[in-house]
Coordinates of C-alpha atoms and ligand atoms in Angstrom, one line a residue:
X524 CA 0.1 0.0 0.1
X525 CA 1.4 3.4 -0.9
X526 CA 0.8 6.5 1.2
X527 CA 0.5 9.8 -1.0
X528 CA 0.1 13.4 -0.3
X529 CA -2.8 15.5 -1.6
X530 CA -1.8 18.3 -3.9
X531 CA -1.6 21.7 -1.8
X532 CA -4.9 22.9 -3.3
X533 CA -6.9 19.8 -2.3
X534 CA -5.6 20.4 1.4
X535 CA -6.8 23.9 1.2
X536 CA -10.2 22.8 -0.3
X537 CA -10.6 20.0 2.3
X538 CA -9.8 22.4 5.1
X539 CA -12.4 24.7 4.0
X540 CA -15.1 22.3 3.4
X541 CA -14.6 20.7 6.7
X542 CA -14.4 24.0 8.6
X543 CA -16.8 26.3 6.9
X544 CA -19.1 24.6 4.9
X545 CA -21.1 22.4 7.1
X546 CA -24.1 24.8 6.4
X547 CA -25.4 22.4 3.8
X548 CA -23.8 19.0 4.6
X549 CA -26.4 17.2 2.6
X550 CA -24.9 18.2 -0.8
X551 CA -22.4 15.5 -0.2
X552 CA -25.0 13.0 -1.5
X553 CA -25.8 15.1 -4.7
X554 CA -22.2 15.5 -5.5
X555 CA -21.6 11.8 -5.2
X556 CA -24.6 10.8 -7.1
X557 CA -23.9 13.3 -9.8
X558 CA -20.4 11.9 -10.2
X559 CA -21.8 8.4 -10.5
X560 CA -24.2 9.8 -13.2
X561 CA -21.4 11.4 -15.0
X562 CA -19.7 8.1 -15.1
X563 CA -22.6 6.3 -16.4
X564 CA -23.1 9.1 -19.0
X565 CA -19.5 8.5 -20.2
X566 CA -19.8 4.9 -20.6
X567 CA -23.2 5.0 -22.1
X568 CA -21.6 7.1 -24.8
X569 CA -18.7 4.9 -25.4
X570 CA -21.0 1.8 -25.7
X571 CA -23.0 3.5 -28.4
X572 CA -20.1 4.9 -30.3
X573 CA -17.0 2.9 -29.8
X574 CA -15.9 -0.5 -30.7
X575 CA -14.5 -2.3 -27.6
X576 CA -17.2 -0.7 -25.5
X577 CA -20.1 -1.6 -27.8
X578 CA -19.9 -5.3 -26.5
X579 CA -20.4 -4.3 -22.8
X580 CA -23.9 -5.5 -21.6
X581 CA -24.8 -2.1 -20.0
X582 CA -27.5 -1.7 -17.6
X583 CA -26.7 1.7 -16.0
X584 CA -27.7 2.5 -12.5
X585 CA -26.7 3.8 -9.2
X586 CA -27.1 1.8 -6.2
X587 CA -27.0 3.2 -2.6
X588 CA -26.5 0.6 0.1
X589 CA -27.0 1.9 3.6
X590 CA -26.0 0.1 6.8
X591 CA -27.9 2.1 9.5
X592 CA -26.3 0.5 12.5
X593 CA -22.7 0.9 11.2
X594 CA -23.5 4.3 9.7
X595 CA -21.8 3.3 6.4
X596 CA -23.3 4.3 3.0
X597 CA -22.0 2.9 -0.3
X598 CA -22.7 4.8 -3.5
X599 CA -22.0 2.5 -6.6
X600 CA -22.3 2.9 -10.3
X601 CA -21.4 0.7 -13.2
X602 CA -20.0 3.4 -15.1
X603 CA -16.7 4.3 -16.7
X604 CA -14.5 3.6 -13.5
X605 CA -11.0 4.8 -12.6
X606 CA -7.7 3.0 -12.9
X607 CA -4.9 3.7 -10.6
X608 CA -3.6 6.7 -12.4
X609 CA -7.2 8.3 -12.7
X610 CA -7.7 7.7 -8.9
X611 CA -4.5 9.8 -8.2
X612 CA -5.2 12.4 -10.9
X613 CA -8.9 12.9 -9.9
X614 CA -9.0 12.2 -6.3
X615 CA -5.7 13.6 -5.4
X616 CA -5.3 16.9 -7.2
X617 CA -7.8 19.5 -8.3
X618 CA -7.7 19.3 -12.1
X619 CA -10.7 21.6 -12.7
X620 CA -9.8 25.1 -13.3
X621 CA -13.1 26.2 -11.9
X622 CA -12.1 25.0 -8.5
X623 CA -8.8 26.7 -8.6
X624 CA -10.6 29.8 -9.5
X625 CA -13.0 29.3 -6.7
X626 CA -10.3 28.9 -4.2
X627 CA -8.6 32.1 -5.5
X628 CA -11.7 33.8 -5.0
X629 CA -12.4 33.1 -1.4
X630 CA -12.8 36.0 1.1
X631 CA -12.1 34.2 4.1
X632 CA -15.6 35.2 5.5
X633 CA -17.1 31.6 6.1
X634 CA -20.6 32.7 5.4
X635 CA -20.0 34.5 2.1
X636 CA -17.8 31.6 1.0
X637 CA -20.3 29.0 1.7
X638 CA -22.7 30.8 -0.4
X639 CA -20.0 30.8 -3.2
X640 CA -19.7 27.1 -2.8
X641 CA -23.3 26.7 -3.0
X642 CA -23.3 27.9 -6.5
X643 CA -20.3 25.9 -7.3
X644 CA -20.3 22.5 -5.8
X645 CA -17.4 21.1 -4.0
X646 CA -17.5 17.6 -5.8
X647 CA -16.2 14.5 -4.4
X648 CA -14.3 16.1 -1.5
X649 CA -17.6 17.2 0.0
X650 CA -17.9 13.6 1.4
X651 CA -15.5 14.6 4.1
X652 CA -18.1 17.0 5.5
X653 CA -20.0 14.0 6.9
X654 CA -17.3 11.3 7.2
X655 CA -14.1 10.6 8.7
X656 CA -13.1 8.0 6.1
X657 CA -13.9 7.5 2.5
X658 CA -13.1 4.3 0.4
X659 CA -13.2 4.1 -3.3
X660 CA -13.1 0.9 -5.1
X661 CA -12.9 1.4 -8.8
X662 CA -12.3 -0.7 -12.0
X663 CA -12.1 1.2 -15.2
X664 CA -14.2 -0.2 -18.2
X665 CA -12.1 -2.4 -20.4
X666 CA -9.5 -3.1 -17.7
X667 CA -9.3 -6.2 -15.3
X668 CA -7.7 -4.7 -12.3
X669 CA -9.6 -2.8 -9.7
X670 CA -8.1 -0.4 -7.2
X671 CA -8.9 0.9 -3.7
X672 CA -8.5 4.4 -2.7
X673 CA -8.8 5.4 0.9
X674 CA -8.4 8.6 2.9
X675 CA -9.3 10.3 6.1
X676 CA -9.3 13.7 4.3
X677 CA -6.5 14.8 6.4
X678 CA -3.3 13.0 5.9
X679 CA -3.3 12.1 2.2
X680 CA -4.6 8.9 0.7
X681 CA -3.5 5.4 0.1
X682 CA -4.0 3.3 -3.0
X683 CA -3.8 -0.6 -3.3
X684 CA -5.0 -3.3 -5.9
X685 CA -8.3 -4.5 -5.2
X686 CA -11.2 -6.5 -6.9
X687 CA -14.5 -5.4 -8.2
X688 CA -16.9 -7.8 -10.1
X689 CA -17.6 -5.3 -13.0
X690 CA -16.6 -1.9 -14.1
X691 CA -17.5 1.0 -12.1
X692 CA -16.9 2.8 -8.9
X693 CA -18.2 2.3 -5.3
X694 CA -17.7 5.2 -2.9
X695 CA -18.0 4.2 0.6
X696 CA -18.7 6.9 3.4
X697 CA -18.1 6.2 7.0
X698 CA -20.3 8.7 8.6
X699 CA -18.8 10.8 11.5
X700 CA -20.7 12.2 14.3
X701 CA -22.0 15.2 12.2
X702 CA -22.9 12.8 9.5
X703 CA -24.8 10.3 11.5
X704 CA -28.1 12.1 10.7
X705 CA -27.8 10.9 7.2
X706 CA -27.7 7.0 8.1
X707 CA -31.4 6.9 7.7
X708 CA -33.2 5.7 4.7
X709 CA -35.9 8.3 4.8
X710 CA -33.4 11.0 4.9
X711 CA -31.4 9.8 2.0
X712 CA -34.7 9.5 -0.1
X713 CA -35.6 13.1 0.8
X714 CA -32.2 14.3 -0.4
X715 CA -32.3 12.3 -3.5
X716 CA -35.9 13.7 -4.3
X717 CA -34.6 17.2 -3.8
X718 CA -31.5 17.2 -5.8
X719 CA -31.1 14.2 -7.9
X720 CA -34.7 13.2 -8.9
X721 CA -34.1 13.7 -12.5
X722 CA -30.8 12.1 -12.7
X723 CA -31.3 10.1 -16.1
X724 CA -30.5 6.6 -14.3
X725 CA -32.4 4.7 -11.6
X726 CA -31.1 5.3 -8.3
X727 CA -31.7 2.1 -6.0
X728 CA -31.7 2.3 -2.3
X729 CA -30.9 -1.0 -0.4
X730 CA -31.4 -0.5 3.4
X731 CA -32.8 -2.5 6.5
X732 CA -36.4 -2.1 6.9
X733 CA -37.9 -3.0 10.3
X734 CA -41.6 -4.3 10.3
X735 CA -43.9 -5.5 13.0
X736 CA -44.5 -9.2 12.4
X737 CA -47.9 -10.1 13.9
X738 CA -47.2 -13.8 14.0
X739 CA -43.7 -13.7 15.7
X740 CA -45.1 -10.7 17.9
X741 CA -41.8 -8.9 17.2
X742 CA -40.2 -6.5 14.8
X743 CA -38.3 -8.1 12.0
X744 CA -35.6 -6.4 9.9
X745 CA -35.4 -7.2 6.3
X746 CA -33.2 -6.0 3.4
X747 CA -35.3 -3.9 1.0
X748 CA -34.2 -2.4 -2.3
X749 CA -36.4 0.3 -4.0
X750 CA -36.0 3.0 -6.7
X751 CA -36.1 6.4 -5.2
X752 CA -35.9 8.8 -8.1
X753 CA -38.0 9.6 -11.1
X754 CA -35.1 9.0 -13.4
X755 CA -36.8 10.6 -16.4
X756 CA -35.4 13.2 -18.9
X757 CA -38.0 15.4 -17.7
X758 CA -37.3 18.1 -20.4
X759 CA -38.7 15.7 -22.9
X760 CA -42.1 16.0 -21.3
X761 CA -44.6 18.4 -22.5
X762 CA -44.9 21.7 -20.8
X763 CA -48.5 21.0 -19.7
X764 CA -47.5 18.1 -17.7
X765 CA -44.9 20.1 -15.8
X766 CA -45.3 21.9 -12.7
X767 CA -43.2 24.9 -11.5
X768 CA -41.9 22.5 -8.8
X769 CA -40.7 20.0 -11.3
X770 CA -38.7 22.8 -13.1
X771 CA -37.3 23.9 -9.8
X772 CA -36.3 20.5 -8.9
X773 CA -34.7 19.9 -12.3
X774 CA -32.8 23.1 -12.0
X775 CA -31.2 21.8 -8.7
X776 CA -30.3 18.6 -10.3
X777 CA -28.9 20.2 -13.5
X778 CA -27.2 23.2 -12.0
X779 CA -26.6 22.1 -8.6
X780 CA -27.6 25.2 -6.6
X781 CA -30.0 25.4 -3.6
X782 CA -31.9 28.4 -4.7
X783 CA -34.8 28.5 -7.3
X784 CA -34.2 29.8 -10.7
X785 CA -35.4 33.1 -11.7
X786 CA -37.1 31.9 -14.6
X787 CA -36.8 29.3 -17.4
X788 CA -37.6 28.9 -21.0
X789 CA -38.7 25.4 -22.3
X790 CA -39.0 24.8 -26.1
X791 CA -39.8 21.8 -28.1
X792 CA -39.0 22.3 -31.8
X793 CA -40.5 19.9 -34.4
X794 CA -40.5 20.0 -38.2
X795 CA -37.3 20.3 -40.2
X796 CA -35.2 20.1 -37.0
X797 CA -36.3 18.2 -33.8
X798 CA -34.8 19.4 -30.5
X799 CA -35.7 20.3 -27.0
X800 CA -34.1 23.1 -25.1
X801 CA -34.6 23.9 -21.5
X802 CA -32.9 27.1 -20.3
X803 CA -32.9 28.4 -16.7
X804 CA -31.8 32.0 -15.6
X805 CA -30.3 31.5 -12.3
X806 CA -31.6 33.9 -9.7
X807 CA -28.0 35.1 -8.9
X808 CA -25.4 35.4 -11.4
X809 CA -22.9 32.5 -11.5
X810 CA -19.7 33.6 -9.4
X811 CA -17.5 32.9 -12.4
X812 CA -19.5 34.9 -14.9
X813 CA -16.6 37.4 -15.5
X814 CA -13.8 34.9 -15.5
X815 CA -12.3 33.8 -18.8
X816 CA -12.4 30.2 -17.9
X817 CA -16.1 30.3 -16.6
X818 CA -18.0 26.9 -16.5
X819 CA -20.4 26.6 -19.1
X820 CA -23.7 25.8 -17.9
X821 CA -25.7 24.0 -20.7
X822 CA -25.5 20.4 -21.5
X823 CA -25.7 18.7 -24.7
X824 CA -27.8 15.5 -25.1
X825 CA -28.6 13.5 -28.4
X826 CA -31.8 11.6 -28.1
X827 CA -31.4 11.8 -24.2
X828 CA -27.9 10.7 -24.3
X829 CA -25.5 12.9 -22.5
X830 CA -22.8 14.3 -24.7
X831 CA -21.0 17.0 -23.2
X832 CA -21.2 19.7 -20.5
X833 CA -18.1 21.4 -21.2
X834 CA -18.8 23.2 -24.7
X835 CA -18.7 26.9 -24.7
X836 CA -20.0 26.7 -28.2
X837 CA -23.4 25.7 -27.5
X838 CA -24.4 29.4 -26.9
X839 CA -22.9 32.7 -27.6
X840 CA -20.6 33.7 -24.8
X841 CA -22.9 36.6 -23.6
X842 CA -25.5 34.1 -22.6
X843 CA -23.0 32.0 -20.5
X844 CA -25.3 32.7 -17.5
X845 CA -27.9 30.3 -18.7
X846 CA -28.1 26.7 -17.2
X847 CA -29.9 24.0 -18.8
X848 CA -30.1 21.3 -21.7
X849 CA -30.1 21.1 -25.4
X850 CA -31.4 17.7 -26.4
X851 CA -31.2 17.0 -30.3
X852 CA -33.0 14.2 -32.2
X853 CA -31.1 15.0 -35.3
X854 CA -27.3 14.9 -34.3
X855 CA -25.5 11.5 -34.7
X856 CA -24.6 10.0 -31.2
X857 CA -21.0 9.9 -32.2
X858 CA -20.7 13.6 -32.9
X859 CA -17.3 14.2 -31.6
X860 CA -16.9 16.7 -29.0
X861 CA -14.1 18.5 -31.2
X862 CA -16.4 18.9 -34.2
X863 CA -19.3 20.2 -32.2
X864 CA -18.3 23.8 -33.3
X865 CA -18.6 23.2 -37.0
X866 CA -21.8 21.2 -36.8
X867 CA -24.5 22.8 -38.9
X868 CA -27.5 21.3 -36.9
X869 CA -26.0 22.6 -33.7
X870 CA -25.4 26.0 -35.2
X871 CA -29.0 26.1 -36.3
X872 CA -30.1 25.1 -32.8
X873 CA -27.9 27.8 -31.4
X874 CA -29.2 30.5 -33.6
X875 CA -32.9 29.5 -32.8
X876 CA -32.1 29.2 -29.1
X877 CA -30.7 32.8 -28.9
X878 CA -33.7 34.2 -30.8
X879 CA -36.0 32.3 -28.4
X880 CA -34.3 33.4 -25.3
X881 CA -34.1 37.0 -26.4
X882 CA -37.8 36.9 -27.4
X883 CA -38.8 35.4 -24.0
X884 CA -36.8 38.0 -22.2
X885 CA -38.6 40.6 -24.4
X886 CA -42.0 39.3 -23.3
X887 CA -41.1 39.4 -19.5
X888 CA -39.8 42.9 -20.0
X889 CA -43.1 43.8 -21.3
X890 CA -45.5 41.9 -19.0
X891 CA -43.6 42.1 -15.6
X892 CA -41.4 45.2 -15.0
X893 CA -40.4 44.2 -11.4
X894 CA -39.4 40.7 -12.5
X895 CA -37.4 42.2 -15.4
X896 CA -35.6 44.7 -13.2
X897 CA -34.4 41.8 -11.0
X898 CA -33.0 40.2 -14.2
X899 CA -31.4 43.4 -15.3
X900 CA -29.7 43.9 -11.9
X901 CA -27.9 40.5 -12.4
X902 CA -27.6 40.3 -16.3
X903 CA -27.4 43.8 -17.9
X904 CA -23.7 43.6 -18.3
X905 CA -23.7 40.4 -20.3
X906 CA -26.5 41.4 -22.5
X907 CA -24.4 44.7 -23.3
X908 CA -21.5 42.4 -24.3
X909 CA -23.8 40.9 -26.7
X910 CA -24.3 44.4 -28.3
X911 CA -20.9 44.1 -29.7
X912 CA -20.4 40.5 -30.1
X913 CA -23.8 39.6 -31.6
X914 CA -24.5 41.8 -34.5
X915 CA -27.3 39.9 -36.0
X916 CA -29.2 40.3 -32.7
X917 CA -28.0 43.9 -31.8
X918 CA -31.6 45.5 -32.4
X919 CA -33.3 42.9 -30.1
X920 CA -30.5 43.5 -27.6
X921 CA -30.7 47.3 -27.6
X922 CA -34.4 46.8 -26.5
X923 CA -33.4 44.5 -23.8
X924 CA -30.9 46.4 -21.9
X925 CA -31.5 48.9 -19.4
X926 CA -29.8 52.2 -18.6
X927 CA -29.9 55.0 -16.1
X928 CA -30.2 58.5 -17.4
X929 CA -30.1 62.2 -16.0
X930 CA -33.9 61.9 -15.9
X931 CA -34.1 58.4 -14.4
X932 CA -32.3 56.9 -11.4
X933 CA -33.9 53.6 -12.1
X934 CA -33.6 51.3 -15.0
X935 CA -35.2 52.6 -18.2
X936 CA -35.2 51.3 -21.8
X937 CA -34.0 53.0 -25.0
X938 CA -37.7 52.9 -26.3
X939 CA -38.6 55.0 -23.2
X940 CA -35.8 57.3 -23.7
X941 CA -36.8 57.9 -27.3
X942 CA -40.3 58.6 -26.2
X943 CA -39.0 61.4 -24.0
X944 CA -37.0 63.1 -26.8
X945 CA -37.6 66.8 -27.2
X946 CA -38.9 68.5 -30.4
X947 CA -35.9 68.8 -32.8
X948 CA -33.3 66.8 -30.7
X949 CA -30.9 65.4 -33.0
X950 CA -30.0 62.1 -31.4
X951 CA -29.8 60.2 -28.2
X952 CA -26.9 61.7 -26.0
X953 CA -24.9 59.7 -23.6
X954 CA -22.0 60.1 -21.3
X955 CA -19.6 57.4 -20.3
X956 CA -16.2 57.0 -18.4
X957 CA -16.6 57.0 -14.7
X958 CA -18.9 56.3 -11.9
X959 CA -22.4 57.4 -12.1
X960 CA -22.3 60.1 -9.4
X961 CA -19.2 61.6 -11.1
X962 CA -20.8 61.5 -14.5
X963 CA -23.8 63.3 -13.3
X964 CA -21.8 66.4 -12.3
X965 CA -19.8 66.6 -15.5
X966 CA -19.8 70.0 -17.1
X967 CA -20.5 68.2 -20.3
X968 CA -24.1 67.9 -19.1
X969 CA -24.9 71.4 -18.5
X970 CA -26.3 72.4 -21.6
X971 CA -28.5 69.4 -21.9
X972 CA -29.8 70.2 -18.4
X973 CA -30.6 73.7 -19.5
X974 CA -32.4 72.4 -22.5
X975 CA -34.1 69.7 -20.7
X976 CA -32.6 67.0 -23.0
X977 CA -32.3 63.6 -21.3
X978 CA -28.8 62.1 -21.3
X979 CA -27.9 58.4 -20.6
X980 CA -25.6 57.9 -17.7
X981 CA -23.3 54.9 -18.8
X982 CA -21.3 53.9 -16.0
X983 CA -20.4 50.4 -16.5
X984 CA -16.7 50.0 -17.2
X985 CA -17.6 48.1 -20.4
X986 CA -20.0 50.9 -21.6
X987 CA -17.3 53.1 -23.2
X988 CA -16.2 50.1 -25.4
X989 CA -19.5 48.8 -26.2
X990 CA -21.2 52.2 -27.1
X991 CA -18.2 53.5 -29.0
X992 CA -19.3 50.9 -31.7
X993 CA -23.0 51.5 -31.7
X994 CA -24.2 54.2 -34.0
X995 CA -27.9 54.1 -33.9
X996 CA -31.0 53.0 -31.9
X997 CA -33.4 52.5 -34.7
X998 CA -33.0 55.4 -36.9
X999 CA -31.8 57.7 -34.2
X1000 CA -28.2 58.5 -33.8
X1001 CA -26.4 57.8 -30.6
X1002 CA -23.9 60.6 -29.5
X1003 CA -21.4 60.8 -26.9
X1004 CA -21.6 64.2 -25.2
X1005 CA -17.8 64.3 -24.9
X1006 CA -17.4 64.3 -28.7
X1007 CA -16.7 67.7 -30.6
X1008 CA -19.7 67.1 -32.8
X1009 CA -22.2 66.7 -30.1
X1010 CA -21.7 70.2 -29.2
X1011 CA -22.2 71.5 -32.8
X1012 CA -25.9 69.9 -32.6
X1013 CA -26.8 72.6 -30.1
X1014 CA -25.2 75.5 -31.7
X1015 CA -27.5 78.7 -32.6
X1016 CA -26.7 81.6 -34.9
X1017 CA -26.2 83.7 -31.8
X1018 CA -23.5 81.3 -30.5
X1019 CA -21.4 81.6 -33.6
X1020 CA -21.0 85.3 -33.0
X1021 CA -19.8 84.8 -29.7
X1022 CA -17.0 82.5 -30.8
X1023 CA -15.9 85.3 -33.2
X1024 CA -15.9 87.8 -30.3
X1025 CA -13.8 85.3 -28.3
X1026 CA -11.3 84.6 -31.1
X1027 CA -8.4 86.9 -29.6
X1028 CA -8.5 84.9 -26.3
X1029 CA -9.0 81.6 -28.0
X1030 CA -5.7 82.2 -29.8
X1031 CA -3.8 83.3 -26.8
X1032 CA -4.9 80.2 -24.8
X1033 CA -3.9 78.0 -27.6
X1034 CA -0.6 79.5 -27.9
X1035 CA -0.2 79.2 -24.0
X1036 CA -1.0 75.6 -24.2
X1037 CA 1.3 74.8 -27.0
X1038 CA 1.1 71.0 -28.0
X1039 CA -1.2 70.0 -25.0
X1040 CA -4.5 70.6 -27.0
X1041 CA -5.8 70.1 -30.5
X1042 CA -7.7 73.3 -30.5
X1043 CA -9.4 75.7 -28.1
X1044 CA -13.0 76.7 -28.9
X1045 CA -16.0 78.6 -27.6
X1046 CA -18.4 76.1 -25.9
X1047 CA -22.0 75.7 -26.7
X1048 CA -22.5 73.2 -24.0
X1049 CA -21.5 74.8 -20.8
X1050 CA -23.7 76.8 -18.5
X1051 CA -22.1 77.0 -15.1
X1052 CA -18.4 75.7 -15.6
X1053 CA -15.6 77.8 -17.4
X1054 CA -14.2 74.9 -19.4
X1055 CA -14.6 71.2 -20.7
X1056 CA -12.6 68.9 -22.8
X1057 CA -14.1 66.9 -25.8
X1058 CA -12.4 64.4 -28.3
X1059 CA -13.1 64.0 -31.8
X1060 CA -15.5 61.7 -33.1
X1061 CA -13.3 58.8 -34.2
X1062 CA -10.9 59.2 -31.4
X1063 CA -11.0 57.4 -28.0
X1064 CA -11.8 59.8 -25.2
X1065 CA -9.2 60.8 -22.6
X1066 CA -11.0 58.6 -20.1
X1067 CA -11.0 55.6 -22.3
X1068 CA -7.2 56.3 -22.9
X1069 CA -6.6 56.2 -19.3
X1070 CA -8.5 53.0 -18.9
X1071 CA -6.7 51.3 -21.7
X1072 CA -3.4 52.6 -20.1
X1073 CA -4.2 51.1 -16.8
X1074 CA -5.0 47.8 -18.4
X1075 CA -1.5 48.0 -20.2
X1076 CA -3.4 48.1 -23.6
X1077 CA -2.6 51.7 -24.8
X1078 CA 0.6 50.7 -26.8
X1079 CA -0.9 50.9 -30.3
X1080 CA -3.0 54.1 -29.6
X1081 CA -2.1 57.1 -31.6
X1082 CA -1.2 60.0 -29.5
X1083 CA -4.2 62.3 -29.8
X1084 CA -5.1 65.5 -27.9
X1085 CA -8.3 66.7 -26.5
X1086 CA -10.0 69.8 -27.5
X1087 CA -10.5 72.5 -24.8
X1088 CA -13.8 74.3 -24.9
X1089 CA -14.4 77.5 -22.8
X1090 CA -17.6 79.0 -21.9
X1091 CA -18.1 82.5 -23.5
X1092 CA -20.6 83.4 -20.7
X1093 CA -18.5 82.5 -17.8
X1094 CA -17.2 85.4 -15.7
X1095 CA -13.5 84.1 -15.7
X1096 CA -13.6 83.7 -19.6
X1097 CA -15.0 87.3 -20.0
X1098 CA -12.6 88.8 -17.8
X1099 CA -9.7 86.9 -19.3
X1100 CA -10.9 88.4 -22.7
X1101 CA -10.0 91.8 -21.6
X1102 CA -7.1 91.1 -19.2
X1103 CA -3.8 92.7 -19.9
X1104 CA -1.6 90.5 -17.9
X1105 CA -0.2 88.0 -20.2
X1106 CA 1.3 85.7 -17.4
X1107 CA -2.0 85.6 -15.8
X1108 CA -3.8 84.4 -19.2
X1109 CA -0.9 81.7 -19.4
X1110 CA -1.6 80.3 -16.0
X1111 CA -5.4 80.5 -16.5
X1112 CA -5.0 78.5 -19.8
X1113 CA -3.5 75.6 -17.8
X1114 CA -5.9 76.0 -15.0
X1115 CA -8.8 75.8 -17.3
X1116 CA -7.4 72.7 -19.0
X1117 CA -6.4 70.9 -15.7
X1118 CA -9.9 71.6 -14.1
X1119 CA -11.6 70.1 -17.1
X1120 CA -9.5 66.9 -16.9
X1121 CA -9.9 66.8 -13.1
X1122 CA -13.6 67.0 -13.2
X1123 CA -13.7 64.1 -15.7
X1124 CA -11.7 62.0 -13.3
X1125 CA -8.5 62.1 -15.2
X1126 CA -5.0 62.2 -13.5
X1127 CA -3.0 65.2 -14.3
X1128 CA 0.3 64.7 -15.9
X1129 CA 2.0 67.5 -13.9
X1130 CA 0.2 68.1 -10.5
X1131 CA 2.9 70.2 -9.1
X1132 CA 2.6 72.6 -12.2
X1133 CA -1.0 72.9 -11.4
X1134 CA -0.5 73.7 -7.7
X1135 CA 2.1 76.3 -8.6
X1136 CA -0.2 78.0 -11.1
X1137 CA -3.1 77.9 -8.8
X1138 CA -1.1 79.4 -6.0
X1139 CA 0.2 82.2 -8.3
X1140 CA -3.4 83.1 -9.3
X1141 CA -4.5 82.9 -5.7
X1142 CA -1.7 85.3 -4.6
X1143 CA -2.7 87.8 -7.2
X1144 CA -6.4 87.5 -6.1
X1145 CA -5.9 87.9 -2.5
Ligands
ADP2378 P1 -16.1 17.0 -10.8 O1 -17.1 15.8 -10.8 O2 -16.8 18.3 -10.7 O3 -15.2 17.0 -11.9 P2 -15.1 15.8 -8.4 O4 -14.2 16.2 -7.4 O5 -16.5 15.5 -7.9 O6 -15.1 16.9 -9.5 O7 -14.6 14.6 -9.1 C1 -13.3 14.6 -9.8 C2 -13.2 13.6 -10.9 O8 -13.1 12.3 -10.2 C3 -14.2 13.6 -11.9 O9 -14.2 14.7 -12.8 C4 -14.2 12.2 -12.4 O10 -13.2 12.3 -13.4 C5 -13.8 11.4 -11.2 N1 -14.7 10.7 -10.6 C6 -15.5 11.1 -9.5 N2 -16.2 10.1 -9.2 C7 -16.3 9.3 -10.1 C8 -17.0 8.1 -10.4 N3 -18.2 7.7 -9.7 N4 -16.8 7.4 -11.5 C9 -15.7 7.7 -12.3 N5 -15.1 8.9 -12.2 C10 -15.2 9.7 -11.1

């Protein structure tokens, strides 16, 4: 027998499981049953598609055997099984990037972390929540030798050769004091009903049943076996047969959470293509939603045979928060996981599924504002990602996303903003590049406030990128208020005159600022502030530049400069126009530029210079 160490991360995970995650110890059973079901799925697939396996007489099932007295539970499957190498690799290390990610994300706050783990599932190691020893005897399909893995979950594990009549895996859990509650058949039945009722394979429970025997006048104990799950691919049933409770239960089986889904979309397509899809929207966004190696949540089945659950191709990336099933009648069973991407049937199912999901969301948005707001709270951002990645559905997505505006502190739609447009308004205006509160005080908004024009406050960090690429909502142009042209829109004849009057000052300011700005102009958009900066239409804003720089992605950007706009009606500007002191005008030029940068949340290149100028001007004023 050889003694081996767990990988460091396994130790970390085990420690965490045992010390902070006993809030839902019952999940151990769901995790072990789901592993058994995966193992059956894998072998079933092979027996249908690959030569040496086709000859295996395969009657897939999961068997639970409970010894109430000894407090021992064995969960067996006749699935794919594991050999020595597999046991070391799968039950001694953490191979799944999702788990590593999870560990990296832990906050140290037990309560928060256990919520996280609820969404995530801890897999096999959860057995150590309820037991002080776990034995695994496994024999890989197609091999003769079985192996026994055993561990107390603390000091590593041991592996030795063993025997097993057929292929598959038996996991034996020796309940500890905390786990003793689970050594009752009624309890196990409850948990299976709750989490694993719709596992596609029968789950059989064998346990001692005590019954009163009238003749012998005493209670006798007999061994009894019964199937304790429904074992049906529930998504294949018709909607009318299914109750909300069924869907909720299936969600728990499929997605492995404890919470109920927010809502679900169940579709049966018949005709040229035959398939069923069932998509759930989790009530909380999955914790790894914004990680590059998120776990995809949709499983692919072909005629009820599980094919894969790790394909990121089944749905577009921006819908990665969906959980559920795609079950196709048309795909061949041996569709290899690698060629899934190029498969035309799947591509068609994917296109139709996206349309369907977006449509369903639309009808929720129309019929239940509150429910839809809850959805938006969780998933507005991924939908916005869709705006740039899914060109074909951009219009639908524009109507699904929600924004905040200068006139609405709660979510509002583009359609509503459109309906509130002013007579003669030339476009829908938006501001990006900072936190909402900061954007709301930007001088760039002054003219819009004065003219009572609504401006979208787009303060998600992705907004600047997303909306830079969107020209229109329907036939209405979208315009960033920090672009030079947005100011032109609001110009009147009278304004033009003013810019003529201001000319001598504008020239002086431009000379003083040298190469710091592209131009200095009279502004049409300021009411209370003396100055602001804007960028040209086709150039990234100063704020975007700063963001790209902080992400280390500004390398290829051309070195563009902002345009400084000054307010012809502002007292400072009026006085500067007639000022004779050139050194004061020089300092003022920089102060006007720097304050415009500061108020947009842009860091100054030369803060010391700013302070010196400010002090010089103050000294003159006091
Ligand atoms: P997950 O199931 O999420 O991958 P687990 O920690 O539960 O993570 O299991 C790790 C791996 O161990 C599985 O991916 C699988 O390869 C293997 N495994 C676990 N249980 C079984 C089983 N009953 N039969 C075959 N392989 C199993």
